[in-house]
Coordinates of C-alpha atoms in Angstrom, one line a residue:
M1 CA -3.3 33.2 30.8
Q2 CA -3.7 29.6 29.6
I3 CA -7.3 28.4 29.0
K4 CA -7.9 24.7 29.2
G5 CA -10.8 22.6 27.9
G6 CA -13.0 22.5 24.9
G7 CA -14.6 26.0 25.4
T8 CA -11.9 27.9 23.5
T9 CA -13.1 29.3 20.2
L10 CA -11.5 30.2 17.0
A11 CA -12.1 33.8 17.9
D12 CA -10.2 33.4 21.1
V13 CA -7.2 32.1 19.1
A14 CA -7.5 35.1 16.7
A15 CA -7.5 37.6 19.6
H16 CA -4.6 35.9 21.3
S17 CA -2.4 35.8 18.2
G18 CA -3.5 39.2 16.9
V19 CA -4.7 38.0 13.5
S20 CA -8.1 37.6 11.9
A21 CA -10.4 34.7 12.5
K22 CA -10.1 33.8 8.8
T23 CA -6.4 33.5 9.0
V24 CA -6.7 31.2 12.1
S25 CA -9.2 29.1 10.1
R26 CA -6.8 28.8 7.2
V27 CA -4.0 27.7 9.6
V28 CA -5.9 25.1 11.5
N29 CA -7.3 23.7 8.2
N30 CA -3.7 23.4 6.9
E31 CA -4.5 25.6 3.8
P32 CA -1.7 27.0 1.7
N33 CA -0.6 30.6 1.2
V34 CA 0.0 31.4 4.9
R35 CA 3.3 32.9 5.7
A36 CA 5.5 30.6 7.9
E37 CA 5.8 33.2 10.7
V38 CA 2.1 33.7 10.8
R39 CA 1.4 30.0 10.9
E40 CA 3.9 29.6 13.7
L41 CA 2.3 32.5 15.7
V42 CA -1.2 31.0 15.3
M43 CA 0.0 27.5 16.3
R44 CA 1.6 28.9 19.4
S45 CA -1.7 30.4 20.4
V46 CA -3.5 27.2 19.6
K47 CA -1.2 25.3 21.9
A48 CA -1.3 28.0 24.7
L49 CA -5.1 28.1 24.7
G50 CA -5.7 24.4 24.3
Y51 CA -7.9 25.0 21.2
R52 CA -9.3 21.9 19.5
P53 CA -11.0 22.4 16.1
N54 CA -14.6 21.1 15.9
A55 CA -14.3 18.4 13.3
A56 CA -18.0 18.3 12.6
A57 CA -18.2 22.0 12.0
R58 CA -15.1 22.0 9.9
A59 CA -16.4 19.2 7.7
L60 CA -19.7 21.1 7.3
A61 CA -18.0 24.3 6.3
T62 CA -15.4 22.8 3.9
Q63 CA -17.3 19.7 2.8
R64 CA -14.2 17.8 3.7
T65 CA -13.9 15.3 6.5
H66 CA -10.1 14.9 6.4
Q67 CA -10.6 11.2 7.2
I68 CA -9.1 8.3 5.4
G69 CA -10.1 4.7 5.9
L70 CA -7.8 1.7 6.5
I71 CA -8.8 -1.9 5.7
T72 CA -6.3 -4.3 7.2
T73 CA -6.1 -7.9 8.4
A74 CA -6.8 -8.6 12.1
S75 CA -3.3 -9.8 13.0
P76 CA -0.9 -9.5 16.0
L77 CA 2.1 -10.2 13.6
Y78 CA 4.9 -7.7 13.5
G79 CA 4.5 -6.6 9.9
P80 CA 0.8 -5.7 10.0
T81 CA 1.1 -4.1 13.4
A82 CA 4.2 -2.0 12.4
G83 CA 2.4 -1.1 9.2
L84 CA -0.7 0.0 11.1
F85 CA 1.2 2.2 13.5
S86 CA 3.2 3.8 10.7
L87 CA 0.1 4.5 8.7
E88 CA -1.6 6.2 11.7
Q89 CA 1.4 8.4 12.3
A90 CA 1.7 9.3 8.6
A91 CA -2.0 10.2 8.3
W92 CA -1.7 12.4 11.5
K93 CA 1.3 14.2 10.2
A94 CA -0.6 14.9 6.9
G95 CA -3.5 16.4 8.8
Y96 CA -5.9 13.4 8.4
S97 CA -7.4 11.1 10.9
L98 CA -7.5 7.3 10.2
T99 CA -10.6 5.2 10.6
L100 CA -9.8 1.4 10.9
S101 CA -11.8 -1.6 9.7
T102 CA -10.3 -5.0 10.3
I103 CA -11.0 -8.1 8.2
R104 CA -10.2 -11.8 8.8
S105 CA -10.5 -13.0 5.3
S106 CA -10.4 -11.5 1.8
S107 CA -14.0 -12.6 1.0
E108 CA -16.1 -10.2 -1.1
A109 CA -18.8 -10.1 1.6
E110 CA -16.4 -9.2 4.4
L111 CA -14.7 -6.6 2.2
A112 CA -18.1 -5.1 1.3
D113 CA -19.0 -4.8 5.0
A114 CA -15.6 -3.1 5.7
I115 CA -16.1 -0.6 2.8
S116 CA -19.7 0.1 4.0
Y117 CA -18.5 0.8 7.5
L118 CA -15.8 3.3 6.3
L119 CA -18.2 5.0 3.9
G120 CA -20.6 5.5 6.7
R121 CA -18.0 7.4 8.6
G122 CA -17.3 9.8 5.7
V123 CA -13.8 8.7 4.6
E124 CA -12.4 10.5 1.6
G125 CA -10.2 7.6 0.5
I126 CA -9.3 4.1 1.5
L127 CA -5.9 2.4 2.3
V128 CA -5.7 -1.4 2.1
S129 CA -2.8 -2.9 4.0
G130 CA -1.6 -6.2 5.2
A131 CA -4.4 -8.1 3.4
M132 CA -4.3 -11.6 2.2
G133 CA -4.1 -12.4 -1.5
V134 CA -5.8 -10.5 -4.3
L135 CA -8.7 -8.5 -3.0
H136 CA -12.0 -8.2 -4.8
M137 CA -13.2 -4.7 -4.4
S138 CA -15.8 -3.7 -7.0
R139 CA -16.3 -0.2 -8.5
S140 CA -19.8 0.0 -7.2
A141 CA -18.9 -0.9 -3.6
L142 CA -16.2 1.8 -3.5
A143 CA -18.4 4.5 -5.0
G144 CA -15.5 6.1 -6.8
L145 CA -13.3 6.6 -3.8
P146 CA -9.6 6.8 -4.3
V147 CA -7.7 3.6 -3.2
V148 CA -4.1 2.9 -2.3
S149 CA -3.2 -0.7 -1.5
T150 CA -0.2 -2.8 -0.6
S151 CA -1.2 -5.6 -3.0
P152 CA -3.1 -5.7 -6.3
L153 CA -6.9 -5.6 -6.4
S154 CA -9.0 -7.7 -8.7
D155 CA -9.5 -6.7 -12.3
D156 CA -13.0 -5.3 -11.7
A157 CA -11.7 -2.9 -9.0
P158 CA -11.3 0.8 -9.7
S159 CA -8.0 2.2 -10.7
H160 CA -5.7 2.5 -7.7
V161 CA -2.1 2.8 -6.7
V162 CA -0.1 -0.1 -5.2
V163 CA 2.6 0.9 -2.7
D164 CA 4.8 -1.8 -1.2
T165 CA 8.3 -2.6 -0.3
D166 CA 10.3 -4.5 -3.0
Q167 CA 9.7 -7.9 -1.4
V168 CA 10.8 -9.9 -4.5
G169 CA 14.0 -7.9 -4.8
G170 CA 14.7 -8.2 -1.1
A171 CA 14.3 -12.0 -1.2
A172 CA 16.5 -12.3 -4.3
A173 CA 19.2 -10.2 -2.5
A174 CA 19.1 -12.6 0.4
V175 CA 19.8 -15.5 -2.0
R176 CA 22.6 -13.6 -3.8
H177 CA 24.2 -12.9 -0.4
L178 CA 24.1 -16.6 0.5
F179 CA 25.4 -17.6 -2.9
D180 CA 28.3 -15.1 -2.7
L181 CA 29.2 -16.6 0.7
G182 CA 29.6 -20.0 -1.1
H183 CA 26.2 -21.7 -0.4
R184 CA 24.8 -23.8 -3.2
R185 CA 22.0 -25.7 -1.4
I186 CA 19.6 -23.0 -0.3
A187 CA 16.2 -24.0 1.1
H188 CA 13.2 -21.7 1.8
I189 CA 10.8 -21.6 4.7
A190 CA 7.8 -19.7 3.2
G191 CA 4.9 -17.9 4.9
P192 CA 1.3 -19.0 4.2
L193 CA 1.3 -18.7 0.4
E194 CA -2.3 -17.3 0.3
W195 CA -0.7 -14.2 1.7
Y196 CA 0.5 -11.8 -1.0
A197 CA 3.7 -11.0 1.0
A198 CA 4.6 -14.7 1.4
A199 CA 4.0 -15.4 -2.3
Q200 CA 6.2 -12.4 -3.2
R201 CA 9.1 -13.5 -1.0
R202 CA 8.8 -17.1 -2.4
D203 CA 8.9 -15.6 -5.9
G204 CA 12.0 -13.6 -4.9
W205 CA 13.7 -16.7 -3.6
L206 CA 13.0 -18.5 -6.9
L207 CA 14.2 -15.5 -8.9
G208 CA 17.4 -15.3 -6.9
M209 CA 18.1 -19.0 -7.3
S210 CA 17.5 -18.7 -11.1
E211 CA 19.8 -15.6 -11.3
V212 CA 22.7 -17.5 -9.8
G213 CA 22.1 -20.6 -11.7
L214 CA 20.9 -22.8 -8.8
K215 CA 18.2 -25.4 -8.7
P216 CA 15.6 -24.5 -6.1
G217 CA 16.0 -26.5 -2.9
P218 CA 13.1 -27.7 -0.7
V219 CA 10.3 -25.3 0.3
V220 CA 8.5 -25.8 3.6
E221 CA 5.4 -23.6 4.3
G222 CA 4.9 -22.1 7.8
D223 CA 2.3 -19.7 9.2
W224 CA 4.6 -16.8 10.2
S225 CA 4.9 -18.0 13.8
A226 CA 8.2 -19.0 15.5
R227 CA 6.6 -22.4 16.2
S228 CA 5.9 -23.0 12.5
G229 CA 9.5 -22.0 11.8
Y230 CA 10.7 -24.5 14.4
E231 CA 8.6 -27.3 12.8
A232 CA 9.8 -26.4 9.4
G233 CA 13.4 -26.3 10.6
K234 CA 13.1 -29.8 12.1
S235 CA 12.0 -31.1 8.7
L236 CA 15.1 -29.6 7.1
V237 CA 17.7 -30.8 9.7
S238 CA 18.5 -33.9 7.6
G239 CA 17.8 -32.3 4.3
N240 CA 21.4 -31.7 3.2
V241 CA 21.0 -27.9 2.9
T242 CA 23.7 -25.4 4.0
A243 CA 21.5 -22.3 4.1
V244 CA 17.8 -21.3 4.5
F245 CA 16.1 -18.1 3.4
V246 CA 13.1 -17.7 5.8
A247 CA 10.1 -15.5 4.9
N248 CA 10.1 -13.7 8.3
D249 CA 12.3 -13.3 11.3
H250 CA 10.0 -15.1 13.8
M251 CA 10.0 -18.2 11.7
A252 CA 13.8 -17.8 11.3
M253 CA 14.2 -17.7 15.1
G254 CA 12.2 -20.9 15.4
A255 CA 14.3 -22.6 12.7
I256 CA 17.5 -21.7 14.4
R257 CA 16.3 -23.5 17.5
A258 CA 15.3 -26.6 15.5
F259 CA 18.7 -26.8 13.8
T260 CA 20.5 -26.3 17.1
E261 CA 18.5 -29.1 18.7
G262 CA 19.2 -31.3 15.7
G263 CA 23.0 -31.0 16.4
L264 CA 23.7 -28.3 13.7
N265 CA 25.5 -25.1 14.5
V266 CA 24.1 -21.8 13.1
P267 CA 26.0 -20.5 11.1
A268 CA 28.9 -22.9 10.9
D269 CA 26.7 -25.8 9.6
V270 CA 23.6 -23.8 8.3
S271 CA 23.3 -20.1 7.5
I272 CA 19.9 -18.4 8.1
V273 CA 18.5 -15.2 6.6
G274 CA 15.2 -13.8 7.7
F275 CA 12.9 -11.0 6.5
D276 CA 11.5 -7.9 8.3
D277 CA 14.3 -6.9 10.8
V278 CA 12.1 -7.1 13.9
P279 CA 13.5 -5.2 16.9
E280 CA 14.7 -8.4 18.6
A281 CA 16.6 -9.7 15.6
E282 CA 19.9 -8.2 16.5
F283 CA 19.7 -9.4 20.1
Q284 CA 19.4 -13.1 19.6
M285 CA 22.2 -15.5 20.8
V286 CA 23.0 -15.6 17.1
P287 CA 22.2 -12.1 15.7
L288 CA 20.0 -12.6 12.7
T289 CA 20.9 -11.6 9.1
T290 CA 17.7 -10.3 7.6
V291 CA 16.0 -8.1 5.0
R292 CA 14.8 -4.8 6.5
Q293 CA 11.6 -3.1 5.4
D294 CA 11.1 0.6 6.1
F295 CA 7.5 0.6 7.3
A296 CA 7.5 4.3 8.0
A297 CA 8.7 5.2 4.5
A298 CA 6.0 2.9 3.0
A299 CA 3.3 4.4 5.1
E300 CA 4.3 8.0 4.3
R301 CA 4.3 7.2 0.6
S302 CA 0.9 5.4 0.8
V303 CA -0.7 8.3 2.6
R304 CA 0.9 10.9 0.2
E305 CA -0.4 9.0 -2.8
L306 CA -3.9 8.7 -1.4
I307 CA -4.1 12.4 -0.5
Q308 CA -3.0 13.3 -4.0
L309 CA -5.9 11.1 -5.4
V310 CA -8.3 12.6 -2.8
E311 CA -7.4 16.1 -3.9
G312 CA -7.8 15.4 -7.6
S313 CA -4.2 14.8 -8.7
T314 CA -3.2 11.7 -10.6
S315 CA -0.2 9.6 -9.5
E316 CA 2.8 9.3 -11.9
D317 CA 3.0 5.6 -10.9
S318 CA 0.4 2.8 -10.6
I319 CA 2.9 0.6 -8.7
V320 CA 5.5 1.9 -6.3
R321 CA 8.1 -0.4 -5.0
L322 CA 10.3 1.0 -2.2
P323 CA 13.7 -0.5 -1.6
T324 CA 14.6 -3.0 1.1
E325 CA 18.0 -3.4 2.8
L326 CA 19.9 -6.5 3.5
V327 CA 21.3 -6.3 7.1
V328 CA 24.1 -8.8 7.5
R329 CA 24.7 -10.2 11.0
D330 CA 26.2 -13.4 12.5
S331 CA 23.6 -15.9 11.3
S332 CA 25.1 -16.1 7.8
Q333 CA 28.7 -17.0 6.9
T334 CA 30.8 -18.9 4.5
P335 CA 30.1 -22.6 4.7
R336 CA 32.7 -25.0 5.9
P337 CA 34.7 -26.5 3.0
D338 CA 33.5 -30.0 3.7
I339 CA 29.8 -29.0 3.3
S340 CA 29.9 -26.2 0.7
G341 CA 29.6 -28.3 -2.4

């Protein structure tokens, strides 16, 4: 018989599965040293009976909440949104719930409010993701909590682990790709440079240009939106460039429209490389060459590093850079001989 609703008890699960209540408790609390076949048996009973552990009672008994906090920027952009979804999934898979606090700036006051909110909900550690610039999070405000972030914290912050994709390396790879195709005049459309990600990608473009011995071309700053990419592209139409590395895919799509309206063909006259590999990138009229980030891998590593810190282990690394992948599509090609010089 299947019992529905919240009235099912741990003892009911024990009776249904034929094991002790203590064993059921160890399984639902994800404790080690339970044989795989026993764990599977108990979880089948949990599902059949519709049992839901009482989180408050579990926290009281174990003095653990199995909650982690996330401070992130309030943004509808693809990167922060994909990162948030991936972090929530990674936390759930690891047996933790995620409590969210959004910020609109990196001011100390707003960060202090976010930290206070999360501490009031009993989080055991804090993830910081998608935030702008270098964050000022003091030791006293964090009360000794473990922290994993996607960007560096200020010098007075507690020790923490930074987990991010290799944005500098990904941007440099985009430049090398364009250079190898024969491009020598490579411009950059940057994101808003107060954002850590935008600054990293700009630095990667500069690094790539230096590695191949090219003088940096013009830089135009956008705000991550397709419209800002369009406006930046219009400013480059008569700029005598043959290729543009763009800091995200949406700005790259806007730039392609600007070049097309300006009488230039992408990629015959101007090659474009974006960053992120948004789902629609491969379905544009000109499929977009771009740098892919693995948001799921970054989220899983972030959560794993934080749980290690929560449970008293130390990380082998203070900074973790996960690889990116250059995805070559139709928006980049060898320049025509008459414009390649």
